[in-house]
Amino acid sequence: MCEFTVYVKNADSEEQQKITRNIVGAIKKDTSVSLMDVLGNAHVVENVYIESVSTMKQELILRKMS
């Protein structure tokens, strides 16, 4: 199974911070992204958008909105 590590970048820089791992799903709604882990737990990240997804690196990059 492909599980992602999720990072958040600041709105005005390329600096990123790891916020969670073992994520198997993501749902974008308005200005938030709901992340689901392998156990079915949800983690909501507010005021972000999905910048990129890489199955090769197994990472999902979110960017904070300015």
Tab-separated table of N, CA, C and O in Angstrom:
chain	number	residue	atom	x	y	z
A	1	MET	N	0.846	-1.173	0.000
A	1	MET	CA	0.000	0.000	0.000
A	1	MET	C	0.892	1.237	0.000
A	1	MET	O	1.945	1.259	0.609
A	2	CYS	N	0.443	2.268	-0.689
A	2	CYS	CA	1.191	3.520	-0.768
A	2	CYS	C	0.728	4.459	0.339
A	2	CYS	O	-0.412	4.905	0.352
A	3	GLU	N	1.602	4.716	1.284
A	3	GLU	CA	1.299	5.618	2.397
A	3	GLU	C	2.175	6.851	2.275
A	3	GLU	O	3.365	6.751	2.011
A	4	PHE	N	1.562	8.000	2.477
A	4	PHE	CA	2.244	9.270	2.278
A	4	PHE	C	2.682	9.914	3.587
A	4	PHE	O	2.006	9.800	4.600
A	5	THR	N	3.799	10.622	3.504
A	5	THR	CA	4.202	11.556	4.541
A	5	THR	C	3.746	12.923	4.059
A	5	THR	O	3.886	13.246	2.878
A	6	VAL	N	3.170	13.716	4.955
A	6	VAL	CA	2.608	15.015	4.570
A	6	VAL	C	3.443	16.134	5.164
A	6	VAL	O	3.780	16.124	6.353
A	7	TYR	N	3.762	17.103	4.301
A	7	TYR	CA	4.534	18.279	4.678
A	7	TYR	C	3.711	19.533	4.396
A	7	TYR	O	2.903	19.550	3.470
A	8	VAL	N	3.931	20.577	5.185
A	8	VAL	CA	3.297	21.875	4.940
A	8	VAL	C	4.392	22.904	4.719
A	8	VAL	O	5.355	22.990	5.497
A	9	LYS	N	4.242	23.678	3.632
A	9	LYS	CA	5.156	24.783	3.340
A	9	LYS	C	4.474	26.093	3.715
A	9	LYS	O	3.260	26.231	3.585
A	10	ASN	N	5.266	27.050	4.148
A	10	ASN	CA	4.752	28.387	4.409
A	10	ASN	C	4.319	29.039	3.102
A	10	ASN	O	4.799	28.669	2.030
A	11	ALA	N	3.453	30.020	3.192
A	11	ALA	CA	2.937	30.704	2.007
A	11	ALA	C	4.036	31.405	1.222
A	11	ALA	O	3.980	31.475	-0.005
A	12	ASP	N	5.050	31.908	1.915
A	12	ASP	CA	6.054	32.745	1.262
A	12	ASP	C	7.470	32.164	1.248
A	12	ASP	O	8.430	32.886	0.996
A	13	SER	N	7.609	30.876	1.512
A	13	SER	CA	8.946	30.278	1.475
A	13	SER	C	8.862	28.808	1.071
A	13	SER	O	7.798	28.235	0.998
A	14	GLU	N	10.022	28.228	0.810
A	14	GLU	CA	10.093	26.815	0.438
A	14	GLU	C	10.361	25.917	1.652
A	14	GLU	O	10.485	24.706	1.513
A	15	GLU	N	10.475	26.518	2.828
A	15	GLU	CA	10.693	25.744	4.045
A	15	GLU	C	9.469	24.884	4.307
A	15	GLU	O	8.335	25.343	4.211
A	16	GLN	N	9.695	23.603	4.603
A	16	GLN	CA	8.576	22.711	4.851
A	16	GLN	C	8.728	21.996	6.187
A	16	GLN	O	9.839	21.787	6.656
A	17	GLN	N	7.590	21.632	6.755
A	17	GLN	CA	7.557	20.957	8.052
A	17	GLN	C	6.718	19.688	7.915
A	17	GLN	O	5.616	19.720	7.368
A	18	LYS	N	7.253	18.568	8.414
A	18	LYS	CA	6.500	17.319	8.385
A	18	LYS	C	5.394	17.395	9.434
A	18	LYS	O	5.660	17.745	10.592
A	19	ILE	N	4.145	17.094	9.029
A	19	ILE	CA	3.046	17.155	9.988
A	19	ILE	C	2.456	15.789	10.330
A	19	ILE	O	1.916	15.622	11.411
A	20	THR	N	2.557	14.829	9.425
A	20	THR	CA	2.032	13.495	9.711
A	20	THR	C	2.558	12.507	8.684
A	20	THR	O	3.121	12.898	7.658
A	21	ARG	N	2.358	11.226	8.956
A	21	ARG	CA	2.781	10.180	8.017
A	21	ARG	C	1.753	9.062	8.034
A	21	ARG	O	0.780	9.118	8.779
A	22	ASN	N	1.940	8.062	7.193
A	22	ASN	CA	1.025	6.925	7.048
A	22	ASN	C	-0.362	7.359	6.584
A	22	ASN	O	-1.376	6.812	6.999
A	23	ILE	N	-0.399	8.355	5.690
A	23	ILE	CA	-1.657	8.868	5.146
A	23	ILE	C	-1.993	8.108	3.863
A	23	ILE	O	-1.142	7.938	2.989
A	24	VAL	N	-3.250	7.650	3.775
A	24	VAL	CA	-3.687	6.888	2.604
A	24	VAL	C	-4.763	7.609	1.793
A	24	VAL	O	-5.143	7.140	0.726
A	25	GLY	N	-5.262	8.749	2.294
A	25	GLY	CA	-6.281	9.495	1.559
A	25	GLY	C	-6.291	10.950	1.956
A	25	GLY	O	-5.912	11.310	3.068
A	26	ALA	N	-6.730	11.791	1.010
A	26	ALA	CA	-6.832	13.228	1.269
A	26	ALA	C	-8.052	13.766	0.539
A	26	ALA	O	-8.294	13.411	-0.619
A	27	ILE	N	-8.829	14.594	1.230
A	27	ILE	CA	-10.006	15.218	0.633
A	27	ILE	C	-9.904	16.726	0.828
A	27	ILE	O	-9.766	17.201	1.952
A	28	LYS	N	-9.970	17.462	-0.280
A	28	LYS	CA	-9.924	18.931	-0.255
A	28	LYS	C	-11.349	19.455	-0.150
A	28	LYS	O	-12.224	19.037	-0.880
A	29	LYS	N	-11.590	20.352	0.809
A	29	LYS	CA	-12.889	20.990	0.946
A	29	LYS	C	-12.668	22.443	1.325
A	29	LYS	O	-12.125	22.735	2.394
A	30	ASP	N	-13.084	23.348	0.423
A	30	ASP	CA	-12.894	24.782	0.608
A	30	ASP	C	-11.417	25.083	0.863
A	30	ASP	O	-10.597	24.821	0.003
A	31	THR	N	-11.073	25.566	2.043
A	31	THR	CA	-9.679	25.921	2.326
A	31	THR	C	-9.017	24.944	3.298
A	31	THR	O	-8.017	25.276	3.931
A	32	SER	N	-9.557	23.742	3.408
A	32	SER	CA	-8.945	22.744	4.291
A	32	SER	C	-8.721	21.434	3.530
A	32	SER	O	-9.317	21.195	2.486
A	33	VAL	N	-7.845	20.615	4.084
A	33	VAL	CA	-7.591	19.281	3.543
A	33	VAL	C	-7.734	18.298	4.701
A	33	VAL	O	-7.106	18.460	5.750
A	34	SER	N	-8.572	17.297	4.513
A	34	SER	CA	-8.766	16.245	5.504
A	34	SER	C	-7.922	15.046	5.102
A	34	SER	O	-8.060	14.531	3.988
A	35	LEU	N	-7.031	14.627	5.997
A	35	LEU	CA	-6.106	13.524	5.736
A	35	LEU	C	-6.548	12.303	6.526
A	35	LEU	O	-6.850	12.406	7.710
A	36	MET	N	-6.601	11.136	5.878
A	36	MET	CA	-6.967	9.892	6.538
A	36	MET	C	-5.760	8.967	6.645
A	36	MET	O	-5.079	8.740	5.652
A	37	ASP	N	-5.531	8.443	7.860
A	37	ASP	CA	-4.411	7.525	8.032
A	37	ASP	C	-4.877	6.083	7.856
A	37	ASP	O	-6.058	5.823	7.596
A	38	VAL	N	-3.959	5.133	7.993
A	38	VAL	CA	-4.254	3.725	7.750
A	38	VAL	C	-5.264	3.147	8.739
A	38	VAL	O	-5.900	2.142	8.459
A	39	LEU	N	-5.431	3.785	9.886
A	39	LEU	CA	-6.393	3.316	10.882
A	39	LEU	C	-7.766	3.966	10.730
A	39	LEU	O	-8.677	3.678	11.499
A	40	GLY	N	-7.907	4.882	9.761
A	40	GLY	CA	-9.170	5.558	9.536
A	40	GLY	C	-9.338	6.849	10.305
A	40	GLY	O	-10.405	7.458	10.269
A	41	ASN	N	-8.307	7.280	11.002
A	41	ASN	CA	-8.358	8.550	11.738
A	41	ASN	C	-8.197	9.713	10.768
A	41	ASN	O	-7.420	9.635	9.818
A	42	ALA	N	-8.929	10.801	11.039
A	42	ALA	CA	-8.844	11.993	10.187
A	42	ALA	C	-8.051	13.078	10.886
A	42	ALA	O	-8.132	13.246	12.101
A	43	HIS	N	-7.288	13.805	10.106
A	43	HIS	CA	-6.506	14.941	10.577
A	43	HIS	C	-6.798	16.083	9.607
A	43	HIS	O	-6.488	15.980	8.417
A	44	VAL	N	-7.425	17.155	10.070
A	44	VAL	CA	-7.798	18.267	9.203
A	44	VAL	C	-6.754	19.371	9.310
A	44	VAL	O	-6.375	19.781	10.411
A	45	VAL	N	-6.302	19.834	8.151
A	45	VAL	CA	-5.349	20.937	8.078
A	45	VAL	C	-6.081	22.115	7.445
A	45	VAL	O	-6.591	22.007	6.322
A	46	GLU	N	-6.151	23.215	8.163
A	46	GLU	CA	-6.905	24.393	7.725
A	46	GLU	C	-6.030	25.379	6.949
A	46	GLU	O	-4.823	25.457	7.170
A	47	ASN	N	-6.671	26.124	6.063
A	47	ASN	CA	-6.049	27.228	5.344
A	47	ASN	C	-4.844	26.795	4.508
A	47	ASN	O	-3.795	27.429	4.533
A	48	VAL	N	-5.014	25.686	3.763
A	48	VAL	CA	-3.958	25.159	2.894
A	48	VAL	C	-4.556	24.716	1.560
A	48	VAL	O	-5.760	24.561	1.433
A	49	TYR	N	-3.667	24.507	0.601
A	49	TYR	CA	-4.057	23.852	-0.647
A	49	TYR	C	-3.012	22.787	-0.968
A	49	TYR	O	-1.900	22.818	-0.438
A	50	ILE	N	-3.384	21.839	-1.809
A	50	ILE	CA	-2.463	20.769	-2.198
A	50	ILE	C	-1.549	21.306	-3.292
A	50	ILE	O	-2.006	21.712	-4.355
A	51	GLU	N	-0.250	21.327	-2.992
A	51	GLU	CA	0.726	21.820	-3.963
A	51	GLU	C	1.216	20.694	-4.866
A	51	GLU	O	1.321	20.873	-6.077
A	52	SER	N	1.523	19.530	-4.286
A	52	SER	CA	2.012	18.423	-5.108
A	52	SER	C	1.815	17.091	-4.391
A	52	SER	O	1.724	17.032	-3.165
A	53	VAL	N	1.764	16.044	-5.216
A	53	VAL	CA	1.671	14.669	-4.720
A	53	VAL	C	2.677	13.839	-5.505
A	53	VAL	O	2.709	13.921	-6.736
A	54	SER	N	3.487	13.063	-4.817
A	54	SER	CA	4.466	12.211	-5.491
A	54	SER	C	4.365	10.795	-4.944
A	54	SER	O	4.674	10.561	-3.768
A	55	THR	N	3.954	9.867	-5.797
A	55	THR	CA	3.940	8.469	-5.368
A	55	THR	C	5.359	7.898	-5.326
A	55	THR	O	5.632	7.001	-4.544
A	56	MET	N	6.257	8.457	-6.154
A	56	MET	CA	7.647	7.996	-6.147
A	56	MET	C	8.317	8.309	-4.810
A	56	MET	O	9.038	7.486	-4.258
A	57	LYS	N	8.075	9.527	-4.290
A	57	LYS	CA	8.651	9.935	-3.011
A	57	LYS	C	7.732	9.617	-1.843
A	57	LYS	O	8.129	9.775	-0.689
A	58	GLN	N	6.508	9.199	-2.141
A	58	GLN	CA	5.483	8.935	-1.127
A	58	GLN	C	5.290	10.146	-0.219
A	58	GLN	O	5.305	10.049	1.000
A	59	GLU	N	5.094	11.312	-0.880
A	59	GLU	CA	4.874	12.523	-0.106
A	59	GLU	C	3.784	13.388	-0.717
A	59	GLU	O	3.581	13.389	-1.932
A	60	LEU	N	3.096	14.086	0.158
A	60	LEU	CA	2.054	15.045	-0.206
A	60	LEU	C	2.478	16.388	0.376
A	60	LEU	O	2.781	16.468	1.573
A	61	ILE	N	2.556	17.403	-0.476
A	61	ILE	CA	2.981	18.730	-0.036
A	61	ILE	C	1.766	19.651	-0.021
A	61	ILE	O	1.081	19.811	-1.028
A	62	LEU	N	1.499	20.249	1.146
A	62	LEU	CA	0.466	21.255	1.295
A	62	LEU	C	1.148	22.603	1.412
A	62	LEU	O	2.263	22.706	1.913
A	63	ARG	N	0.472	23.666	0.945
A	63	ARG	CA	1.021	25.013	1.059
A	63	ARG	C	-0.001	25.875	1.793
A	63	ARG	O	-1.178	25.852	1.486
A	64	LYS	N	0.481	26.620	2.810
A	64	LYS	CA	-0.389	27.541	3.529
A	64	LYS	C	-0.810	28.677	2.601
A	64	LYS	O	-0.021	29.145	1.783
A	65	MET	N	-2.064	29.092	2.734
A	65	MET	CA	-2.554	30.229	1.947
A	65	MET	C	-2.105	31.518	2.598
A	65	MET	O	-1.982	31.590	3.818
A	66	SER	N	-1.848	32.520	1.781
A	66	SER	CA	-1.405	33.805	2.328
A	66	SER	C	-2.559	34.645	2.801
A	66	SER	O	-3.684	34.389	2.595
